[in-house]
Amino acid sequence: MDNLLSLYPPCEPFNHGFMERDDHRIYFEQCGNPNGKPAVFLHGGPGGGGSTQVRRFFNPDLYHIVIFDQRGCGRSKPHGLLENNTTWDLVEDIEELKQLLGIQKWLVFGGSWGSTLSLAYSQTYPNSVSEMILRGIFMLREKELRWFYQDGASNIYPEAWQYFLEPIPKKERGDLMSAYHRIFNGDDEEKKLNAAIAWSKWEGSTSSLAYRPEMAESFSEPEFALAFALIENHYFVNRGFLKHENQLIESGIDIIRSIPTVIVQGRYDMVCPMTTAWELSQNWPEAELIIAPSSGHTAFEKEISHELIKATNLFAKNV
Ligand code: STX
């Protein structure tokens, strides 16, 4: 593809703050045009935190961009806190933040776990959502968790997988997610940190189609890795706190069917394989599915960024 759209120039928030809920202090920031079209960015993981780069998917002259760090991660405090930290707590945080900022409706933009949370939020508060842009669809179903944490992506990245296996004794490798859970909930802090780094590095090593060592390294940074691994593992062991595994992808679709939505999916996404995006789109033909033909998982794959920016530009016209 020629002439790919690239990220908007870096910009600084015009405001930031914390929202206090339960024992959590939730960091949020506002960028772009305060009178522009409201949009909220839902980051991945869960536990990944926002970054200064994600602002750049939106035209700052046209959008009022809101980014927040979900409970326990990024700049939110306390770091890594798992109490009162469920999908439904996050859904309430999003709605609360919207009201705090005096916003009626906003565009919801979420990739990976952010796509899961976007569906959970929109299916709870459909009238709060003007449009959605979803990427790298992840529904936390058994087969998706199994693919990434037990037997699937392991076949494509055997050398990175070896590193993921290392913290777990051989006899416990039949259920890696539970074995990691025991370490994360134990009291050996050194073991916990090493396991968190291994858990997190696995995802950093598999997120882009072409291996990017700097990505694997940044996911291995101890402070990031600890929140990322503990929070992801907590959500996944609890199967996303869903009533049943098809809640978001099947039974909830009727609630959001008429919300204009673009789904962007990398064909070679090894973290969230394309079959989930496909099944979602089969249940929801009104949403537009765009396949990036030579891309992996991350939003920063060139084709994927292009499609995401194309979608924000398109929806910017809806005022
Ligand atoms: N986790 C998928 C996910 O939501 C299984 C995700 N992958 N990478 C990220 O999130 C970050 C880039 C936000 C760390």
GROMACS .gro file of C-alpha atoms and ligand atoms in nm:
model
  333
    1MET     CA    1   0.000   0.000   0.000
    2ASP     CA    2   0.130   0.345  -0.092
    3ASN     CA    3   0.068   0.675   0.082
    4LEU     CA    4  -0.015   0.532   0.420
    5LEU     CA    5  -0.152   0.782   0.671
    6SER     CA    6   0.087   0.826   0.958
    7LEU     CA    7   0.042   0.936   1.319
    8TYR     CA    8  -0.044   1.300   1.393
    9PRO     CA    9   0.243   1.502   1.545
   10PRO     CA   10   0.308   1.456   1.919
   11CYS     CA   11   0.094   1.680   2.138
   12GLU     CA   12   0.074   1.760   2.508
   13PRO     CA   13  -0.237   1.728   2.726
   14PHE     CA   14  -0.421   2.054   2.800
   15ASN     CA   15  -0.535   1.904   3.130
   16HIS     CA   16  -0.475   1.597   3.345
   17GLY     CA   17  -0.598   1.473   3.679
   18PHE     CA   18  -0.700   1.183   3.897
   19MET     CA   19  -1.043   1.038   3.958
   20GLU     CA   20  -1.082   0.873   4.302
   21ARG     CA   21  -1.293   0.557   4.313
   22ASP     CA   22  -1.284   0.281   4.576
   23ASP     CA   23  -0.918   0.266   4.678
   24HIS     CA   24  -0.802   0.357   4.329
   25ARG     CA   25  -0.671   0.690   4.196
   26ILE     CA   26  -0.731   0.679   3.825
   27TYR     CA   27  -0.511   0.897   3.606
   28PHE     CA   28  -0.669   1.070   3.306
   29GLU     CA   29  -0.560   1.331   3.055
   30GLN     CA   30  -0.725   1.546   2.790
   31CYS     CA   31  -0.557   1.638   2.461
   32GLY     CA   32  -0.646   1.809   2.135
   33ASN     CA   33  -0.934   2.054   2.102
   34PRO     CA   34  -1.150   2.096   2.417
   35ASN     CA   35  -1.442   2.187   2.190
   36GLY     CA   36  -1.377   1.904   1.944
   37LYS     CA   37  -1.553   1.574   1.902
   38PRO     CA   38  -1.510   1.369   2.222
   39ALA     CA   39  -1.324   1.039   2.198
   40VAL     CA   40  -1.197   0.805   2.468
   41PHE     CA   41  -0.899   0.573   2.423
   42LEU     CA   42  -0.917   0.236   2.602
   43HIS     CA   43  -0.575   0.076   2.633
   44GLY     CA   44  -0.488  -0.291   2.622
   45GLY     CA   45  -0.357  -0.559   2.852
   46PRO     CA   46  -0.549  -0.523   3.081
   47GLY     CA   47  -0.271  -0.355   3.271
   48GLY     CA   48  -0.089  -0.195   2.975
   49GLY     CA   49  -0.152   0.170   3.066
   50GLY     CA   50  -0.186   0.457   2.820
   51SER     CA   51   0.111   0.600   2.633
   52THR     CA   52   0.197   0.938   2.488
   53GLN     CA   53   0.182   0.788   2.138
   54VAL     CA   54  -0.185   0.691   2.136
   55ARG     CA   55  -0.298   1.056   2.124
   56ARG     CA   56  -0.156   1.063   1.776
   57PHE     CA   57  -0.432   0.850   1.621
   58PHE     CA   58  -0.662   1.154   1.637
   59ASN     CA   59  -0.655   1.489   1.456
   60PRO     CA   60  -0.591   1.723   1.753
   61ASP     CA   61  -0.776   2.012   1.583
   62LEU     CA   62  -1.095   1.810   1.549
   63TYR     CA   63  -1.095   1.578   1.851
   64HIS     CA   64  -1.125   1.620   2.225
   65ILE     CA   65  -0.913   1.318   2.317
   66VAL     CA   66  -0.947   1.154   2.659
   67ILE     CA   67  -0.697   0.890   2.770
   68PHE     CA   68  -0.692   0.722   3.107
   69ASP     CA   69  -0.488   0.452   3.277
   70GLN     CA   70  -0.711   0.168   3.399
   71ARG     CA   71  -0.711   0.065   3.765
   72GLY     CA   72  -0.370  -0.040   3.895
   73CYS     CA   73  -0.158   0.044   3.593
   74GLY     CA   74   0.024   0.323   3.410
   75ARG     CA   75   0.013   0.638   3.619
   76SER     CA   76  -0.290   0.520   3.821
   77LYS     CA   77  -0.232   0.435   4.186
   78PRO     CA   78  -0.184   0.210   4.376
   79HIS     CA   79   0.028   0.034   4.116
   80GLY     CA   80  -0.080  -0.328   4.059
   81LEU     CA   81  -0.379  -0.319   4.298
   82LEU     CA   82  -0.614  -0.610   4.214
   83GLU     CA   83  -0.887  -0.541   4.470
   84ASN     CA   84  -1.198  -0.385   4.315
   85ASN     CA   85  -1.042  -0.440   3.978
   86THR     CA   86  -1.283  -0.610   3.736
   87THR     CA   87  -1.422  -0.543   3.389
   88TRP     CA   88  -1.735  -0.399   3.547
   89ASP     CA   89  -1.539  -0.163   3.773
   90LEU     CA   90  -1.363  -0.032   3.461
   91VAL     CA   91  -1.695   0.006   3.278
   92GLU     CA   92  -1.823   0.225   3.564
   93ASP     CA   93  -1.497   0.425   3.562
   94ILE     CA   94  -1.544   0.508   3.194
   95GLU     CA   95  -1.899   0.630   3.246
   96GLU     CA   96  -1.800   0.824   3.558
   97LEU     CA   97  -1.512   0.992   3.373
   98LYS     CA   98  -1.746   1.089   3.091
   99GLN     CA   99  -1.980   1.257   3.338
  100LEU     CA  100  -1.693   1.423   3.525
  101LEU     CA  101  -1.578   1.584   3.198
  102GLY     CA  102  -1.931   1.693   3.103
  103ILE     CA  103  -1.941   1.478   2.791
  104GLN     CA  104  -2.274   1.344   2.657
  105LYS     CA  105  -2.152   1.087   2.406
  106TRP     CA  106  -1.809   0.989   2.284
  107LEU     CA  107  -1.633   0.784   2.024
  108VAL     CA  108  -1.480   0.475   2.186
  109PHE     CA  109  -1.145   0.360   2.050
  110GLY     CA  110  -0.996   0.036   2.181
  111GLY     CA  111  -0.751  -0.231   2.068
  112SER     CA  112  -0.697  -0.581   2.200
  113TRP     CA  113  -0.820  -0.583   2.563
  114GLY     CA  114  -0.934  -0.230   2.477
  115SER     CA  115  -1.172  -0.389   2.223
  116THR     CA  116  -1.310  -0.621   2.493
  117LEU     CA  117  -1.363  -0.330   2.727
  118SER     CA  118  -1.518  -0.122   2.447
  119LEU     CA  119  -1.781  -0.391   2.394
  120ALA     CA  120  -1.843  -0.434   2.767
  121TYR     CA  121  -1.884  -0.056   2.804
  122SER     CA  122  -2.099   0.001   2.496
  123GLN     CA  123  -2.324  -0.293   2.583
  124THR     CA  124  -2.376  -0.145   2.931
  125TYR     CA  125  -2.411   0.220   2.823
  126PRO     CA  126  -2.512   0.212   2.454
  127ASN     CA  127  -2.645   0.568   2.466
  128SER     CA  128  -2.303   0.699   2.570
  129VAL     CA  129  -2.128   0.583   2.254
  130SER     CA  130  -2.140   0.772   1.923
  131GLU     CA  131  -1.910   0.541   1.721
  132MET     CA  132  -1.651   0.271   1.785
  133ILE     CA  133  -1.313   0.189   1.638
  134LEU     CA  134  -1.194  -0.155   1.746
  135ARG     CA  135  -0.863  -0.325   1.670
  136GLY     CA  136  -0.708  -0.668   1.726
  137ILE     CA  137  -1.027  -0.821   1.860
  138PHE     CA  138  -0.993  -1.010   2.188
  139MET     CA  139  -1.290  -1.168   2.367
  140LEU     CA  140  -1.111  -1.366   2.642
  141ARG     CA  141  -1.272  -1.690   2.536
  142GLU     CA  142  -1.116  -2.020   2.639
  143LYS     CA  143  -0.973  -2.087   2.295
  144GLU     CA  144  -0.814  -1.742   2.274
  145LEU     CA  145  -0.646  -1.771   2.615
  146ARG     CA  146  -0.534  -2.121   2.528
  147TRP     CA  147  -0.388  -2.003   2.197
  148PHE     CA  148  -0.172  -1.738   2.358
  149TYR     CA  149  -0.085  -1.888   2.698
  150GLN     CA  150  -0.082  -2.263   2.643
  151ASP     CA  151  -0.057  -2.399   2.290
  152GLY     CA  152  -0.082  -2.190   1.973
  153ALA     CA  153   0.143  -1.889   1.933
  154SER     CA  154   0.404  -2.109   2.105
  155ASN     CA  155   0.440  -2.291   1.772
  156ILE     CA  156   0.520  -1.972   1.582
  157TYR     CA  157   0.761  -1.819   1.835
  158PRO     CA  158   0.930  -2.123   1.998
  159GLU     CA  159   1.237  -1.927   2.106
  160ALA     CA  160   1.032  -1.659   2.286
  161TRP     CA  161   0.808  -1.935   2.429
  162GLN     CA  162   1.108  -2.103   2.588
  163TYR     CA  163   1.163  -1.789   2.791
  164PHE     CA  164   0.793  -1.782   2.890
  165LEU     CA  165   0.817  -2.143   3.015
  166GLU     CA  166   1.132  -2.088   3.220
  167PRO     CA  167   0.977  -1.968   3.551
  168ILE     CA  168   0.737  -2.266   3.561
  169PRO     CA  169   0.851  -2.611   3.683
  170LYS     CA  170   0.807  -2.884   3.419
  171LYS     CA  171   0.533  -3.068   3.612
  172GLU     CA  172   0.317  -2.754   3.626
  173ARG     CA  173   0.331  -2.671   3.257
  174GLY     CA  174  -0.001  -2.841   3.175
  175ASP     CA  175  -0.179  -2.524   3.291
  176LEU     CA  176   0.057  -2.232   3.257
  177MET     CA  177  -0.191  -1.959   3.341
  178SER     CA  178  -0.271  -2.119   3.680
  179ALA     CA  179   0.097  -2.186   3.749
  180TYR     CA  180   0.174  -1.818   3.690
  181HIS     CA  181  -0.124  -1.727   3.907
  182ARG     CA  182   0.024  -1.920   4.200
  183ILE     CA  183   0.354  -1.735   4.168
  184PHE     CA  184   0.182  -1.396   4.138
  185ASN     CA  185  -0.021  -1.465   4.452
  186GLY     CA  186   0.267  -1.614   4.650
  187ASP     CA  187   0.505  -1.427   4.876
  188ASP     CA  188   0.836  -1.474   4.697
  189GLU     CA  189   0.881  -1.122   4.559
  190GLU     CA  190   1.186  -1.202   4.353
  191LYS     CA  191   1.018  -1.500   4.191
  192LYS     CA  192   0.712  -1.285   4.128
  193LEU     CA  193   0.913  -1.015   3.953
  194ASN     CA  194   1.103  -1.260   3.735
  195ALA     CA  195   0.781  -1.435   3.639
  196ALA     CA  196   0.613  -1.101   3.563
  197ILE     CA  197   0.900  -1.008   3.332
  198ALA     CA  198   0.878  -1.343   3.151
  199TRP     CA  199   0.499  -1.314   3.117
  200SER     CA  200   0.517  -0.962   2.983
  201LYS     CA  201   0.814  -1.017   2.754
  202TRP     CA  202   0.623  -1.299   2.580
  203GLU     CA  203   0.362  -1.048   2.466
  204GLY     CA  204   0.624  -0.789   2.373
  205SER     CA  205   0.798  -1.049   2.159
  206THR     CA  206   0.488  -1.151   1.964
  207SER     CA  207   0.296  -0.827   1.912
  208SER     CA  208   0.452  -0.711   1.587
  209LEU     CA  209   0.484  -0.920   1.275
  210ALA     CA  210   0.854  -0.847   1.247
  211TYR     CA  211   1.022  -0.907   1.584
  212ARG     CA  212   1.116  -0.573   1.744
  213PRO     CA  213   1.374  -0.622   2.018
  214GLU     CA  214   1.303  -0.277   2.164
  215MET     CA  215   0.940  -0.379   2.216
  216ALA     CA  216   1.037  -0.699   2.398
  217GLU     CA  217   1.273  -0.490   2.611
  218SER     CA  218   1.019  -0.221   2.698
  219PHE     CA  219   0.768  -0.488   2.806
  220SER     CA  220   1.041  -0.630   3.032
  221GLU     CA  221   1.083  -0.306   3.226
  222PRO     CA  222   1.012  -0.423   3.586
  223GLU     CA  223   0.757  -0.158   3.689
  224PHE     CA  224   0.556  -0.202   3.368
  225ALA     CA  225   0.586  -0.583   3.371
  226LEU     CA  226   0.466  -0.622   3.728
  227ALA     CA  227   0.135  -0.440   3.679
  228PHE     CA  228   0.085  -0.579   3.329
  229ALA     CA  229   0.142  -0.943   3.424
  230LEU     CA  230  -0.046  -0.939   3.755
  231ILE     CA  231  -0.347  -0.758   3.612
  232GLU     CA  232  -0.364  -0.963   3.291
  233ASN     CA  233  -0.333  -1.287   3.480
  234HIS     CA  234  -0.599  -1.177   3.734
  235TYR     CA  235  -0.846  -1.093   3.455
  236PHE     CA  236  -0.772  -1.405   3.253
  237VAL     CA  237  -0.791  -1.652   3.543
  238ASN     CA  238  -1.130  -1.492   3.612
  239ARG     CA  239  -1.227  -1.514   3.243
  240GLY     CA  240  -1.283  -1.141   3.221
  241PHE     CA  241  -1.554  -1.153   3.489
  242LEU     CA  242  -1.806  -1.234   3.214
  243LYS     CA  243  -2.131  -1.421   3.278
  244HIS     CA  244  -2.045  -1.661   2.996
  245GLU     CA  245  -1.774  -1.658   2.736
  246ASN     CA  246  -1.991  -1.549   2.443
  247GLN     CA  247  -2.151  -1.263   2.633
  248LEU     CA  248  -1.979  -0.982   2.442
  249ILE     CA  249  -1.945  -1.143   2.101
  250GLU     CA  250  -2.294  -1.293   2.069
  251SER     CA  251  -2.567  -1.207   2.315
  252GLY     CA  252  -2.462  -0.844   2.363
  253ILE     CA  253  -2.444  -0.749   1.997
  254ASP     CA  254  -2.811  -0.658   1.956
  255ILE     CA  255  -2.763  -0.379   2.210
  256ILE     CA  256  -2.496  -0.204   2.000
  257ARG     CA  257  -2.581  -0.315   1.648
  258SER     CA  258  -2.668   0.032   1.523
  259ILE     CA  259  -2.358   0.210   1.658
  260PRO     CA  260  -2.135   0.294   1.358
  261THR     CA  261  -1.827   0.077   1.403
  262VAL     CA  262  -1.504  -0.001   1.222
  263ILE     CA  263  -1.305  -0.313   1.313
  264VAL     CA  264  -0.939  -0.322   1.208
  265GLN     CA  265  -0.764  -0.657   1.227
  266GLY     CA  266  -0.413  -0.768   1.133
  267ARG     CA  267  -0.422  -1.087   0.927
  268TYR     CA  268  -0.116  -1.223   1.107
  269ASP     CA  269  -0.206  -1.112   1.457
  270MET     CA  270  -0.040  -1.376   1.679
  271VAL     CA  271  -0.175  -1.237   2.008
  272CYS     CA  272  -0.540  -1.215   1.904
  273PRO     CA  273  -0.582  -1.431   1.595
  274MET     CA  274  -0.813  -1.304   1.327
  275THR     CA  275  -1.078  -1.571   1.377
  276THR     CA  276  -1.220  -1.372   1.670
  277ALA     CA  277  -1.260  -1.056   1.460
  278TRP     CA  278  -1.419  -1.274   1.194
  279GLU     CA  279  -1.669  -1.431   1.432
  280LEU     CA  280  -1.754  -1.089   1.573
  281SER     CA  281  -1.816  -0.957   1.225
  282GLN     CA  282  -2.031  -1.260   1.135
  283ASN     CA  283  -2.252  -1.176   1.433
  284TRP     CA  284  -2.243  -0.806   1.353
  285PRO     CA  285  -2.244  -0.751   0.976
  286GLU     CA  286  -2.337  -0.383   1.023
  287ALA     CA  287  -1.985  -0.317   1.155
  288GLU     CA  288  -1.719  -0.270   0.889
  289LEU     CA  289  -1.435  -0.524   0.911
  290ILE     CA  290  -1.104  -0.408   0.761
  291ILE     CA  291  -0.825  -0.661   0.732
  292ALA     CA  292  -0.468  -0.531   0.729
  293PRO     CA  293  -0.313  -0.794   0.501
  294SER     CA  294   0.050  -0.788   0.618
  295SER     CA  295   0.022  -0.697   0.985
  296GLY     CA  296   0.046  -0.845   1.330
  297HIS     CA  297  -0.114  -0.728   1.653
  298THR     CA  298   0.000  -0.382   1.750
  299ALA     CA  299  -0.174  -0.058   1.661
  300PHE     CA  300   0.164   0.073   1.544
  301GLU     CA  301   0.195  -0.167   1.253
  302LYS     CA  302   0.200   0.073   0.955
  303GLU     CA  303  -0.109  -0.063   0.780
  304ILE     CA  304  -0.302  -0.077   1.105
  305SER     CA  305  -0.217   0.280   1.206
  306HIS     CA  306  -0.323   0.386   0.860
  307GLU     CA  307  -0.663   0.218   0.891
  308LEU     CA  308  -0.717   0.349   1.243
  309ILE     CA  309  -0.639   0.707   1.140
  310LYS     CA  310  -0.856   0.671   0.831
  311ALA     CA  311  -1.140   0.569   1.062
  312THR     CA  312  -1.090   0.858   1.307
  313ASN     CA  313  -1.076   1.098   1.011
  314LEU     CA  314  -1.399   0.952   0.873
  315PHE     CA  315  -1.586   0.973   1.204
  316ALA     CA  316  -1.456   1.327   1.268
  317LYS     CA  317  -1.715   1.435   1.011
  318ASN     CA  318  -1.996   1.309   1.239
  319VAL     CA  319  -2.068   1.599   1.471
  320STX     N1  320  -0.333  -0.893   2.589
  320STX     C1  321  -0.366  -0.826   2.470
  320STX     C2  322  -0.367  -0.678   2.486
  320STX     O1  323  -0.468  -0.622   2.518
  320STX     C3  324  -0.342  -1.036   2.587
  320STX     C4  325  -0.246  -0.603   2.466
  320STX     N2  326  -0.143  -0.641   2.401
  320STX     N3  327  -0.049  -0.542   2.410
  320STX     C5  328  -0.098  -0.444   2.479
  320STX     O2  329  -0.222  -0.480   2.514
  320STX     C6  330  -0.030  -0.316   2.515
  320STX     C7  331   0.041  -0.260   2.394
  320STX     C8  332  -0.127  -0.212   2.565
  320STX     C9  333   0.070  -0.339   2.624
   0.00000   0.00000   0.00000
